[in-house]
Amino acid sequence: MTKSIFSAPHFNDEAAAYAYVEARLWPNGRVCPHCGVVDKSGALKAKGDRIGLYKCYACRKPFTVKIGTIFEKSHIQMRDWLYAIHMICSSKKGVSANQLHRTLGITLKSAWFMGHRIREALRSGELAPMGGGGSVVEVDETFIGRKQGVEVKQGVKHKHAVLTLVQRGGSARSFHVDEVTKAEILPIVRENLAQESHVMTDEAARYAKLGNEFAKHDAVDHSRGEYGYTDRKTGAKVNINTVEGYYSIFKRGMKGVYQHCGEKHLHRYLAEFDFRYSNRSRLGVEDQERAARALAGVVGKRLTYRRPDERTA
Ligand SMILES: [Zn+2]
């Protein structure tokens, strides 16, 4: 039997967990979060040998690697954080707060916060446009869940709308939008796609003029039962199967694992599914590497919101 990844020291020993995180967040030496000085600090043992506590020789202040990250002010053990990050990064459909609660023996509230903080770490800060160089980017929308206080009728008005851009053989970016209208969608498409992209959408009128703005625009006419065709001149396979595949994983995850998703958190779940998709095995990113990339995102993403009845996890 192969040894489980979870037998690694950083999932079991708190000092090893800190060392693991420190090595990744401070590759060039410990950085004092108070004054920014690098590699001028020593372990602080005065307060009962606390793991990961250092004192800056420049500003004399104490610090740990948790300051300024999603781990700040959390009492959850570092090894449990690493475990949860690995689980979320390696489970195709995600991991529920309930599962983290049961597996790690932390409260459900703590598990819920933990999940959202990790999702925050997965949020991409990528601003460079996708596509370009003639590569194909598929654009589509889907509807999920139910808006609060909106009557359920036929159609999709009572659901949350999601817009997703997927580059074939590349990454995905999803957005929670108010409505699926030209005014909402086109600015996002313009902002996130390089002009040299070959854009593929369905036949919706809101996409009709994209051909003027991008290298090429092709549409499949679902209303005529068309699901894809090969462009005889260019050989391009015109369809939006890739983005539809993305939505099928997203929806299975949201239905199976995250049944109750409040509107204000939807963008974080989207970030989670985008992250796994953009760092998937087929692009050569395996579980361990994916978790390491997630860990690199913990800096500067501390959640600041708090429900009034909630204590910090
Ligand atoms: Zn300092």
PDB file of C-alpha atoms and ligand atoms in Angstrom:
ATOM      1  CA  MET A   1       0.000   0.000   0.000  1.00  0.00           C
ATOM      2  CA  THR A   2       1.270   3.466  -0.763  1.00  0.00           C
ATOM      3  CA  LYS A   3       1.672   5.784   2.150  1.00  0.00           C
ATOM      4  CA  SER A   4      -1.048   8.380   2.496  1.00  0.00           C
ATOM      5  CA  ILE A   5      -0.052  11.950   1.761  1.00  0.00           C
ATOM      6  CA  PHE A   6      -1.516  12.747   5.169  1.00  0.00           C
ATOM      7  CA  SER A   7       1.236  10.821   6.913  1.00  0.00           C
ATOM      8  CA  ALA A   8       3.620  13.683   6.016  1.00  0.00           C
ATOM      9  CA  PRO A   9       4.931  15.501   9.147  1.00  0.00           C
ATOM     10  CA  HIS A  10       3.279  18.852   8.348  1.00  0.00           C
ATOM     11  CA  PHE A  11      -0.178  17.280   8.623  1.00  0.00           C
ATOM     12  CA  ASN A  12       0.616  15.748  12.005  1.00  0.00           C
ATOM     13  CA  ASP A  13       3.089  17.859  13.908  1.00  0.00           C
ATOM     14  CA  GLU A  14       2.464  21.511  14.704  1.00  0.00           C
ATOM     15  CA  ALA A  15       6.114  22.577  14.555  1.00  0.00           C
ATOM     16  CA  ALA A  16       6.514  20.809  11.202  1.00  0.00           C
ATOM     17  CA  ALA A  17       3.354  22.514   9.956  1.00  0.00           C
ATOM     18  CA  TYR A  18       4.725  25.946  10.861  1.00  0.00           C
ATOM     19  CA  ALA A  19       8.074  25.118   9.290  1.00  0.00           C
ATOM     20  CA  TYR A  20       6.276  24.047   6.114  1.00  0.00           C
ATOM     21  CA  VAL A  21       4.289  27.280   5.884  1.00  0.00           C
ATOM     22  CA  GLU A  22       7.277  29.454   6.798  1.00  0.00           C
ATOM     23  CA  ALA A  23       9.438  27.848   4.122  1.00  0.00           C
ATOM     24  CA  ARG A  24       6.811  28.681   1.504  1.00  0.00           C
ATOM     25  CA  LEU A  25       5.813  32.159   2.613  1.00  0.00           C
ATOM     26  CA  TRP A  26       9.319  33.282   3.572  1.00  0.00           C
ATOM     27  CA  PRO A  27      11.573  31.728   0.918  1.00  0.00           C
ATOM     28  CA  ASN A  28      14.207  34.431   1.468  1.00  0.00           C
ATOM     29  CA  GLY A  29      14.130  34.545   5.245  1.00  0.00           C
ATOM     30  CA  ARG A  30      11.626  35.622   7.859  1.00  0.00           C
ATOM     31  CA  VAL A  31       9.860  38.888   7.040  1.00  0.00           C
ATOM     32  CA  CYS A  32       8.782  41.128   9.915  1.00  0.00           C
ATOM     33  CA  PRO A  33       5.168  42.118   9.142  1.00  0.00           C
ATOM     34  CA  HIS A  34       5.525  45.247  11.279  1.00  0.00           C
ATOM     35  CA  CYS A  35       8.548  46.919   9.719  1.00  0.00           C
ATOM     36  CA  GLY A  36       9.236  44.769   6.671  1.00  0.00           C
ATOM     37  CA  VAL A  37      12.802  43.886   7.624  1.00  0.00           C
ATOM     38  CA  VAL A  38      13.935  40.538   6.201  1.00  0.00           C
ATOM     39  CA  ASP A  39      15.972  37.913   7.989  1.00  0.00           C
ATOM     40  CA  LYS A  40      16.679  39.902  11.149  1.00  0.00           C
ATOM     41  CA  SER A  41      14.752  38.060  13.828  1.00  0.00           C
ATOM     42  CA  GLY A  42      15.100  35.292  16.360  1.00  0.00           C
ATOM     43  CA  ALA A  43      12.828  32.672  17.900  1.00  0.00           C
ATOM     44  CA  LEU A  44      11.043  34.033  20.922  1.00  0.00           C
ATOM     45  CA  LYS A  45      11.004  31.445  23.633  1.00  0.00           C
ATOM     46  CA  ALA A  46      10.094  33.631  26.585  1.00  0.00           C
ATOM     47  CA  LYS A  47       6.365  32.943  26.478  1.00  0.00           C
ATOM     48  CA  GLY A  48       6.491  29.221  27.103  1.00  0.00           C
ATOM     49  CA  ASP A  49       8.174  28.188  23.873  1.00  0.00           C
ATOM     50  CA  ARG A  50       5.374  29.112  21.499  1.00  0.00           C
ATOM     51  CA  ILE A  51       5.747  27.547  18.100  1.00  0.00           C
ATOM     52  CA  GLY A  52       6.494  29.960  15.305  1.00  0.00           C
ATOM     53  CA  LEU A  53       6.873  33.073  17.456  1.00  0.00           C
ATOM     54  CA  TYR A  54       9.733  35.395  16.532  1.00  0.00           C
ATOM     55  CA  LYS A  55      11.034  38.742  17.624  1.00  0.00           C
ATOM     56  CA  CYS A  56      12.191  41.321  15.121  1.00  0.00           C
ATOM     57  CA  TYR A  57      15.665  42.678  15.951  1.00  0.00           C
ATOM     58  CA  ALA A  58      14.896  45.889  14.083  1.00  0.00           C
ATOM     59  CA  CYS A  59      11.557  47.002  15.548  1.00  0.00           C
ATOM     60  CA  ARG A  60      11.613  44.716  18.613  1.00  0.00           C
ATOM     61  CA  LYS A  61       8.075  43.481  17.960  1.00  0.00           C
ATOM     62  CA  PRO A  62       6.987  39.828  18.065  1.00  0.00           C
ATOM     63  CA  PHE A  63       5.410  38.129  15.058  1.00  0.00           C
ATOM     64  CA  THR A  64       4.414  34.812  13.508  1.00  0.00           C
ATOM     65  CA  VAL A  65       3.929  33.714   9.909  1.00  0.00           C
ATOM     66  CA  LYS A  66       0.158  33.956  10.462  1.00  0.00           C
ATOM     67  CA  ILE A  67       0.090  37.758  10.551  1.00  0.00           C
ATOM     68  CA  GLY A  68      -1.467  39.213   7.411  1.00  0.00           C
ATOM     69  CA  THR A  69      -2.715  35.851   6.177  1.00  0.00           C
ATOM     70  CA  ILE A  70      -6.012  33.966   6.304  1.00  0.00           C
ATOM     71  CA  PHE A  71      -4.617  32.204   9.407  1.00  0.00           C
ATOM     72  CA  GLU A  72      -4.390  35.393  11.443  1.00  0.00           C
ATOM     73  CA  LYS A  73      -6.359  35.406  14.701  1.00  0.00           C
ATOM     74  CA  SER A  74      -7.417  31.819  14.180  1.00  0.00           C
ATOM     75  CA  HIS A  75      -7.027  29.305  16.964  1.00  0.00           C
ATOM     76  CA  ILE A  76      -7.192  26.381  14.588  1.00  0.00           C
ATOM     77  CA  GLN A  77      -3.943  24.457  14.489  1.00  0.00           C
ATOM     78  CA  MET A  78      -1.702  25.046  11.510  1.00  0.00           C
ATOM     79  CA  ARG A  79      -1.602  21.332  10.673  1.00  0.00           C
ATOM     80  CA  ASP A  80      -5.416  21.368  10.477  1.00  0.00           C
ATOM     81  CA  TRP A  81      -5.280  24.325   8.104  1.00  0.00           C
ATOM     82  CA  LEU A  82      -2.855  22.431   5.890  1.00  0.00           C
ATOM     83  CA  TYR A  83      -5.078  19.375   5.989  1.00  0.00           C
ATOM     84  CA  ALA A  84      -8.161  21.396   5.022  1.00  0.00           C
ATOM     85  CA  ILE A  85      -6.311  23.186   2.205  1.00  0.00           C
ATOM     86  CA  HIS A  86      -5.147  19.862   0.820  1.00  0.00           C
ATOM     87  CA  MET A  87      -8.651  18.381   1.048  1.00  0.00           C
ATOM     88  CA  ILE A  88     -10.269  21.328  -0.722  1.00  0.00           C
ATOM     89  CA  CYS A  89      -7.574  21.350  -3.394  1.00  0.00           C
ATOM     90  CA  SER A  90      -7.800  17.643  -4.110  1.00  0.00           C
ATOM     91  CA  SER A  91     -11.573  17.078  -4.022  1.00  0.00           C
ATOM     92  CA  LYS A  92     -13.148  17.722  -7.369  1.00  0.00           C
ATOM     93  CA  LYS A  93     -16.441  18.945  -5.942  1.00  0.00           C
ATOM     94  CA  GLY A  94     -15.169  20.598  -2.777  1.00  0.00           C
ATOM     95  CA  VAL A  95     -15.423  19.830   0.927  1.00  0.00           C
ATOM     96  CA  SER A  96     -18.331  20.793   3.159  1.00  0.00           C
ATOM     97  CA  ALA A  97     -18.001  22.599   6.476  1.00  0.00           C
ATOM     98  CA  ASN A  98     -19.632  19.561   8.014  1.00  0.00           C
ATOM     99  CA  GLN A  99     -16.928  17.286   6.736  1.00  0.00           C
ATOM    100  CA  LEU A 100     -14.161  19.571   8.046  1.00  0.00           C
ATOM    101  CA  HIS A 101     -16.012  19.788  11.355  1.00  0.00           C
ATOM    102  CA  ARG A 102     -16.184  16.010  11.668  1.00  0.00           C
ATOM    103  CA  THR A 103     -12.712  15.214  10.353  1.00  0.00           C
ATOM    104  CA  LEU A 104     -10.824  17.871  12.304  1.00  0.00           C
ATOM    105  CA  GLY A 105     -12.937  17.860  15.452  1.00  0.00           C
ATOM    106  CA  ILE A 106     -13.463  21.630  15.333  1.00  0.00           C
ATOM    107  CA  THR A 107     -16.827  23.371  15.730  1.00  0.00           C
ATOM    108  CA  LEU A 108     -19.078  23.676  12.716  1.00  0.00           C
ATOM    109  CA  LYS A 109     -18.758  27.468  12.914  1.00  0.00           C
ATOM    110  CA  SER A 110     -14.977  27.263  12.871  1.00  0.00           C
ATOM    111  CA  ALA A 111     -15.124  24.836   9.963  1.00  0.00           C
ATOM    112  CA  TRP A 112     -17.402  27.198   8.048  1.00  0.00           C
ATOM    113  CA  PHE A 113     -15.044  30.136   8.519  1.00  0.00           C
ATOM    114  CA  MET A 114     -12.073  27.985   7.701  1.00  0.00           C
ATOM    115  CA  GLY A 115     -13.629  26.927   4.390  1.00  0.00           C
ATOM    116  CA  HIS A 116     -14.369  30.502   3.411  1.00  0.00           C
ATOM    117  CA  ARG A 117     -10.929  31.730   4.348  1.00  0.00           C
ATOM    118  CA  ILE A 118      -9.375  29.005   2.235  1.00  0.00           C
ATOM    119  CA  ARG A 119     -11.661  29.949  -0.667  1.00  0.00           C
ATOM    120  CA  GLU A 120     -10.440  33.493  -0.220  1.00  0.00           C
ATOM    121  CA  ALA A 121      -6.868  32.217  -0.610  1.00  0.00           C
ATOM    122  CA  LEU A 122      -7.885  30.498  -3.843  1.00  0.00           C
ATOM    123  CA  ARG A 123      -9.219  33.724  -5.311  1.00  0.00           C
ATOM    124  CA  SER A 124      -7.055  34.656  -8.223  1.00  0.00           C
ATOM    125  CA  GLY A 125      -5.619  38.129  -8.354  1.00  0.00           C
ATOM    126  CA  GLU A 126      -4.855  37.545 -12.019  1.00  0.00           C
ATOM    127  CA  LEU A 127      -5.529  40.693 -14.009  1.00  0.00           C
ATOM    128  CA  ALA A 128      -3.819  39.835 -17.280  1.00  0.00           C
ATOM    129  CA  PRO A 129      -6.331  39.102 -20.015  1.00  0.00           C
ATOM    130  CA  MET A 130      -7.095  35.509 -20.993  1.00  0.00           C
ATOM    131  CA  GLY A 131      -6.923  34.134 -24.479  1.00  0.00           C
ATOM    132  CA  GLY A 132      -4.896  35.890 -27.112  1.00  0.00           C
ATOM    133  CA  GLY A 133      -2.742  34.369 -29.827  1.00  0.00           C
ATOM    134  CA  GLY A 134      -5.817  33.002 -31.572  1.00  0.00           C
ATOM    135  CA  SER A 135      -6.677  30.712 -28.681  1.00  0.00           C
ATOM    136  CA  VAL A 136     -10.308  29.802 -28.146  1.00  0.00           C
ATOM    137  CA  VAL A 137     -12.199  31.190 -25.175  1.00  0.00           C
ATOM    138  CA  GLU A 138     -15.714  29.947 -24.525  1.00  0.00           C
ATOM    139  CA  VAL A 139     -18.132  32.284 -22.774  1.00  0.00           C
ATOM    140  CA  ASP A 140     -21.422  31.202 -21.237  1.00  0.00           C
ATOM    141  CA  GLU A 141     -23.782  31.813 -18.341  1.00  0.00           C
ATOM    142  CA  THR A 142     -25.568  29.608 -15.885  1.00  0.00           C
ATOM    143  CA  PHE A 143     -28.098  30.056 -13.100  1.00  0.00           C
ATOM    144  CA  ILE A 144     -27.915  28.591  -9.646  1.00  0.00           C
ATOM    145  CA  GLY A 145     -29.590  28.706  -6.249  1.00  0.00           C
ATOM    146  CA  ARG A 146     -32.289  31.132  -5.328  1.00  0.00           C
ATOM    147  CA  LYS A 147     -32.234  34.827  -4.593  1.00  0.00           C
ATOM    148  CA  GLN A 148     -33.616  35.774  -1.232  1.00  0.00           C
ATOM    149  CA  GLY A 149     -36.953  37.559  -1.266  1.00  0.00           C
ATOM    150  CA  VAL A 150     -37.583  36.937  -4.959  1.00  0.00           C
ATOM    151  CA  GLU A 151     -40.665  34.987  -5.920  1.00  0.00           C
ATOM    152  CA  VAL A 152     -39.971  31.688  -7.651  1.00  0.00           C
ATOM    153  CA  LYS A 153     -41.440  31.781 -11.120  1.00  0.00           C
ATOM    154  CA  GLN A 154     -40.776  30.117 -14.382  1.00  0.00           C
ATOM    155  CA  GLY A 155     -37.521  31.169 -15.944  1.00  0.00           C
ATOM    156  CA  VAL A 156     -34.393  32.236 -14.130  1.00  0.00           C
ATOM    157  CA  LYS A 157     -35.161  35.614 -12.531  1.00  0.00           C
ATOM    158  CA  HIS A 158     -35.161  34.118  -9.036  1.00  0.00           C
ATOM    159  CA  LYS A 159     -31.758  32.476  -9.479  1.00  0.00           C
ATOM    160  CA  HIS A 160     -28.230  33.789  -9.196  1.00  0.00           C
ATOM    161  CA  ALA A 161     -26.545  34.381 -12.516  1.00  0.00           C
ATOM    162  CA  VAL A 162     -22.966  33.317 -13.178  1.00  0.00           C
ATOM    163  CA  LEU A 163     -20.804  34.260 -16.142  1.00  0.00           C
ATOM    164  CA  THR A 164     -17.794  32.099 -16.980  1.00  0.00           C
ATOM    165  CA  LEU A 165     -14.917  32.448 -19.422  1.00  0.00           C
ATOM    166  CA  VAL A 166     -12.948  29.294 -20.120  1.00  0.00           C
ATOM    167  CA  GLN A 167      -9.887  29.168 -22.308  1.00  0.00           C
ATOM    168  CA  ARG A 168      -9.623  25.781 -24.025  1.00  0.00           C
ATOM    169  CA  GLY A 169      -6.592  24.034 -22.599  1.00  0.00           C
ATOM    170  CA  GLY A 170      -6.250  26.819 -20.029  1.00  0.00           C
ATOM    171  CA  SER A 171      -7.924  28.519 -17.125  1.00  0.00           C
ATOM    172  CA  ALA A 172     -11.419  29.560 -16.070  1.00  0.00           C
ATOM    173  CA  ARG A 173     -12.755  32.821 -14.641  1.00  0.00           C
ATOM    174  CA  SER A 174     -16.247  33.082 -13.214  1.00  0.00           C
ATOM    175  CA  PHE A 175     -18.268  36.066 -12.097  1.00  0.00           C
ATOM    176  CA  HIS A 176     -21.432  36.422 -10.097  1.00  0.00           C
ATOM    177  CA  VAL A 177     -23.484  38.927 -12.095  1.00  0.00           C
ATOM    178  CA  ASP A 178     -26.733  40.709 -11.238  1.00  0.00           C
ATOM    179  CA  GLU A 179     -28.384  39.945 -14.523  1.00  0.00           C
ATOM    180  CA  VAL A 180     -27.512  38.363 -17.806  1.00  0.00           C
ATOM    181  CA  THR A 181     -27.662  41.495 -19.910  1.00  0.00           C
ATOM    182  CA  LYS A 182     -25.372  43.117 -22.429  1.00  0.00           C
ATOM    183  CA  ALA A 183     -24.654  45.921 -19.994  1.00  0.00           C
ATOM    184  CA  GLU A 184     -23.527  43.501 -17.281  1.00  0.00           C
ATOM    185  CA  ILE A 185     -21.685  40.979 -19.373  1.00  0.00           C
ATOM    186  CA  LEU A 186     -19.870  42.776 -22.172  1.00  0.00           C
ATOM    187  CA  PRO A 187     -17.664  44.924 -19.904  1.00  0.00           C
ATOM    188  CA  ILE A 188     -16.490  41.765 -18.095  1.00  0.00           C
ATOM    189  CA  VAL A 189     -15.747  40.020 -21.385  1.00  0.00           C
ATOM    190  CA  ARG A 190     -13.850  43.058 -22.684  1.00  0.00           C
ATOM    191  CA  GLU A 191     -11.864  43.441 -19.516  1.00  0.00           C
ATOM    192  CA  ASN A 192     -10.848  39.792 -19.255  1.00  0.00           C
ATOM    193  CA  LEU A 193     -10.195  38.701 -22.827  1.00  0.00           C
ATOM    194  CA  ALA A 194      -7.309  39.640 -25.061  1.00  0.00           C
ATOM    195  CA  GLN A 195      -8.489  41.066 -28.385  1.00  0.00           C
ATOM    196  CA  GLU A 196      -6.605  38.360 -30.284  1.00  0.00           C
ATOM    197  CA  SER A 197      -8.939  35.706 -28.843  1.00  0.00           C
ATOM    198  CA  HIS A 198     -11.301  33.516 -30.802  1.00  0.00           C
ATOM    199  CA  VAL A 199     -14.520  33.815 -28.785  1.00  0.00           C
ATOM    200  CA  MET A 200     -17.238  31.154 -28.826  1.00  0.00           C
ATOM    201  CA  THR A 201     -20.662  31.668 -27.320  1.00  0.00           C
ATOM    202  CA  ASP A 202     -24.232  30.619 -27.822  1.00  0.00           C
ATOM    203  CA  GLU A 203     -26.430  32.562 -30.215  1.00  0.00           C
ATOM    204  CA  ALA A 204     -27.741  35.060 -27.635  1.00  0.00           C
ATOM    205  CA  ALA A 205     -28.189  38.575 -28.986  1.00  0.00           C
ATOM    206  CA  ARG A 206     -26.019  40.052 -26.243  1.00  0.00           C
ATOM    207  CA  TYR A 207     -22.996  38.441 -27.906  1.00  0.00           C
ATOM    208  CA  ALA A 208     -23.948  39.383 -31.461  1.00  0.00           C
ATOM    209  CA  LYS A 209     -21.321  42.055 -32.055  1.00  0.00           C
ATOM    210  CA  LEU A 210     -18.337  40.433 -30.374  1.00  0.00           C
ATOM    211  CA  GLY A 211     -16.820  39.748 -33.784  1.00  0.00           C
ATOM    212  CA  ASN A 212     -16.067  43.465 -34.095  1.00  0.00           C
ATOM    213  CA  GLU A 213     -14.017  43.474 -30.938  1.00  0.00           C
ATOM    214  CA  PHE A 214     -12.139  40.169 -31.012  1.00  0.00           C
ATOM    215  CA  ALA A 215     -10.135  38.258 -33.595  1.00  0.00           C
ATOM    216  CA  LYS A 216     -13.104  36.018 -34.296  1.00  0.00           C
ATOM    217  CA  HIS A 217     -16.486  35.213 -32.839  1.00  0.00           C
ATOM    218  CA  ASP A 218     -18.477  32.081 -33.553  1.00  0.00           C
ATOM    219  CA  ALA A 219     -21.768  31.061 -32.012  1.00  0.00           C
ATOM    220  CA  VAL A 220     -23.677  27.817 -31.746  1.00  0.00           C
ATOM    221  CA  ASP A 221     -27.403  28.043 -32.148  1.00  0.00           C
ATOM    222  CA  HIS A 222     -28.792  25.912 -29.344  1.00  0.00           C
ATOM    223  CA  SER A 223     -32.330  27.004 -30.168  1.00  0.00           C
ATOM    224  CA  ARG A 224     -32.014  25.190 -33.501  1.00  0.00           C
ATOM    225  CA  GLY A 225     -30.721  22.094 -31.800  1.00  0.00           C
ATOM    226  CA  GLU A 226     -27.176  22.836 -32.817  1.00  0.00           C
ATOM    227  CA  TYR A 227     -24.505  21.802 -30.349  1.00  0.00           C
ATOM    228  CA  GLY A 228     -21.395  22.347 -32.354  1.00  0.00           C
ATOM    229  CA  TYR A 229     -19.936  22.196 -35.822  1.00  0.00           C
ATOM    230  CA  THR A 230     -16.597  22.344 -37.552  1.00  0.00           C
ATOM    231  CA  ASP A 231     -15.876  25.512 -39.466  1.00  0.00           C
ATOM    232  CA  ARG A 232     -15.142  24.279 -42.993  1.00  0.00           C
ATOM    233  CA  LYS A 233     -12.728  27.080 -43.762  1.00  0.00           C
ATOM    234  CA  THR A 234     -10.667  27.204 -40.595  1.00  0.00           C
ATOM    235  CA  GLY A 235     -11.244  23.727 -39.175  1.00  0.00           C
ATOM    236  CA  ALA A 236     -12.177  25.302 -35.850  1.00  0.00           C
ATOM    237  CA  LYS A 237     -14.494  23.240 -33.677  1.00  0.00           C
ATOM    238  CA  VAL A 238     -17.249  25.642 -32.778  1.00  0.00           C
ATOM    239  CA  ASN A 239     -18.977  24.684 -29.524  1.00  0.00           C
ATOM    240  CA  ILE A 240     -19.145  25.665 -25.885  1.00  0.00           C
ATOM    241  CA  ASN A 241     -18.691  22.163 -24.498  1.00  0.00           C
ATOM    242  CA  THR A 242     -15.721  23.155 -22.353  1.00  0.00           C
ATOM    243  CA  VAL A 243     -17.552  25.817 -20.392  1.00  0.00           C
ATOM    244  CA  GLU A 244     -20.579  23.532 -20.125  1.00  0.00           C
ATOM    245  CA  GLY A 245     -18.302  20.840 -18.677  1.00  0.00           C
ATOM    246  CA  TYR A 246     -17.044  23.365 -16.155  1.00  0.00           C
ATOM    247  CA  TYR A 247     -20.633  24.167 -15.123  1.00  0.00           C
ATOM    248  CA  SER A 248     -21.484  20.512 -14.720  1.00  0.00           C
ATOM    249  CA  ILE A 249     -18.684  20.066 -12.137  1.00  0.00           C
ATOM    250  CA  PHE A 250     -19.622  23.348 -10.466  1.00  0.00           C
ATOM    251  CA  LYS A 251     -23.291  22.405 -10.185  1.00  0.00           C
ATOM    252  CA  ARG A 252     -22.634  18.902  -8.923  1.00  0.00           C
ATOM    253  CA  GLY A 253     -20.371  20.371  -6.253  1.00  0.00           C
ATOM    254  CA  MET A 254     -22.811  23.073  -5.234  1.00  0.00           C
ATOM    255  CA  LYS A 255     -25.663  20.613  -5.061  1.00  0.00           C
ATOM    256  CA  GLY A 256     -23.828  17.788  -3.369  1.00  0.00           C
ATOM    257  CA  VAL A 257     -21.527  19.622  -1.011  1.00  0.00           C
ATOM    258  CA  TYR A 258     -22.597  23.225  -0.615  1.00  0.00           C
ATOM    259  CA  GLN A 259     -26.379  23.111  -0.441  1.00  0.00           C
ATOM    260  CA  HIS A 260     -26.857  26.421   1.288  1.00  0.00           C
ATOM    261  CA  CYS A 261     -24.854  29.112  -0.338  1.00  0.00           C
ATOM    262  CA  GLY A 262     -25.665  32.678   0.586  1.00  0.00           C
ATOM    263  CA  GLU A 263     -25.510  35.243  -2.169  1.00  0.00           C
ATOM    264  CA  LYS A 264     -22.588  37.095  -0.632  1.00  0.00           C
ATOM    265  CA  HIS A 265     -20.474  33.941  -0.649  1.00  0.00           C
ATOM    266  CA  LEU A 266     -21.154  32.762  -4.188  1.00  0.00           C
ATOM    267  CA  HIS A 267     -18.073  34.534  -5.565  1.00  0.00           C
ATOM    268  CA  ARG A 268     -15.906  32.553  -3.146  1.00  0.00           C
ATOM    269  CA  TYR A 269     -17.310  29.214  -4.280  1.00  0.00           C
ATOM    270  CA  LEU A 270     -16.739  30.319  -7.857  1.00  0.00           C
ATOM    271  CA  ALA A 271     -13.148  31.181  -6.935  1.00  0.00           C
ATOM    272  CA  GLU A 272     -12.742  27.663  -5.537  1.00  0.00           C
ATOM    273  CA  PHE A 273     -14.020  25.947  -8.681  1.00  0.00           C
ATOM    274  CA  ASP A 274     -12.051  28.318 -10.926  1.00  0.00           C
ATOM    275  CA  PHE A 275      -8.910  27.592  -8.945  1.00  0.00           C
ATOM    276  CA  ARG A 276      -9.205  23.815  -9.206  1.00  0.00           C
ATOM    277  CA  TYR A 277     -10.069  24.060 -12.889  1.00  0.00           C
ATOM    278  CA  SER A 278      -7.203  26.424 -13.677  1.00  0.00           C
ATOM    279  CA  ASN A 279      -4.770  24.205 -11.746  1.00  0.00           C
ATOM    280  CA  ARG A 280      -6.007  20.825 -12.886  1.00  0.00           C
ATOM    281  CA  SER A 281      -4.189  17.565 -13.533  1.00  0.00           C
ATOM    282  CA  ARG A 282      -4.574  17.896 -17.272  1.00  0.00           C
ATOM    283  CA  LEU A 283      -2.485  21.037 -17.108  1.00  0.00           C
ATOM    284  CA  GLY A 284       0.150  19.095 -15.185  1.00  0.00           C
ATOM    285  CA  VAL A 285      -0.821  20.339 -11.727  1.00  0.00           C
ATOM    286  CA  GLU A 286      -1.257  17.461  -9.281  1.00  0.00           C
ATOM    287  CA  ASP A 287      -2.782  17.545  -5.792  1.00  0.00           C
ATOM    288  CA  GLN A 288       0.358  18.472  -3.895  1.00  0.00           C
ATOM    289  CA  GLU A 289       1.362  21.234  -6.268  1.00  0.00           C
ATOM    290  CA  ARG A 290      -2.215  22.546  -6.292  1.00  0.00           C
ATOM    291  CA  ALA A 291      -2.196  22.738  -2.492  1.00  0.00           C
ATOM    292  CA  ALA A 292       1.177  24.494  -2.566  1.00  0.00           C
ATOM    293  CA  ARG A 293      -0.238  27.068  -4.999  1.00  0.00           C
ATOM    294  CA  ALA A 294      -3.215  27.549  -2.695  1.00  0.00           C
ATOM    295  CA  LEU A 295      -0.887  28.150   0.216  1.00  0.00           C
ATOM    296  CA  ALA A 296       0.885  30.852  -1.755  1.00  0.00           C
ATOM    297  CA  GLY A 297      -2.469  32.673  -1.902  1.00  0.00           C
ATOM    298  CA  VAL A 298      -3.037  32.932   1.855  1.00  0.00           C
ATOM    299  CA  VAL A 299      -1.175  36.220   2.132  1.00  0.00           C
ATOM    300  CA  GLY A 300      -3.124  39.458   2.166  1.00  0.00           C
ATOM    301  CA  LYS A 301      -6.521  37.774   1.954  1.00  0.00           C
ATOM    302  CA  ARG A 302      -7.669  37.831   5.527  1.00  0.00           C
ATOM    303  CA  LEU A 303     -11.451  37.923   5.727  1.00  0.00           C
ATOM    304  CA  THR A 304     -12.600  40.996   7.511  1.00  0.00           C
ATOM    305  CA  TYR A 305     -16.330  40.449   7.600  1.00  0.00           C
ATOM    306  CA  ARG A 306     -17.902  38.850  10.617  1.00  0.00           C
ATOM    307  CA  ARG A 307     -21.478  38.062  11.403  1.00  0.00           C
ATOM    308  CA  PRO A 308     -22.422  39.860  14.616  1.00  0.00           C
ATOM    309  CA  ASP A 309     -23.280  36.580  16.349  1.00  0.00           C
ATOM    310  CA  GLU A 310     -20.054  34.890  15.285  1.00  0.00           C
ATOM    311  CA  ARG A 311     -16.811  34.813  17.125  1.00  0.00           C
ATOM    312  CA  THR A 312     -13.566  34.609  15.253  1.00  0.00           C
ATOM    313  CA  ALA A 313     -12.854  30.982  14.413  1.00  0.00           C
TER     314      ALA A 313
HETATM  315 ZN    ZN B   1      10.216  44.559  12.567  1.00  0.00          ZN
END
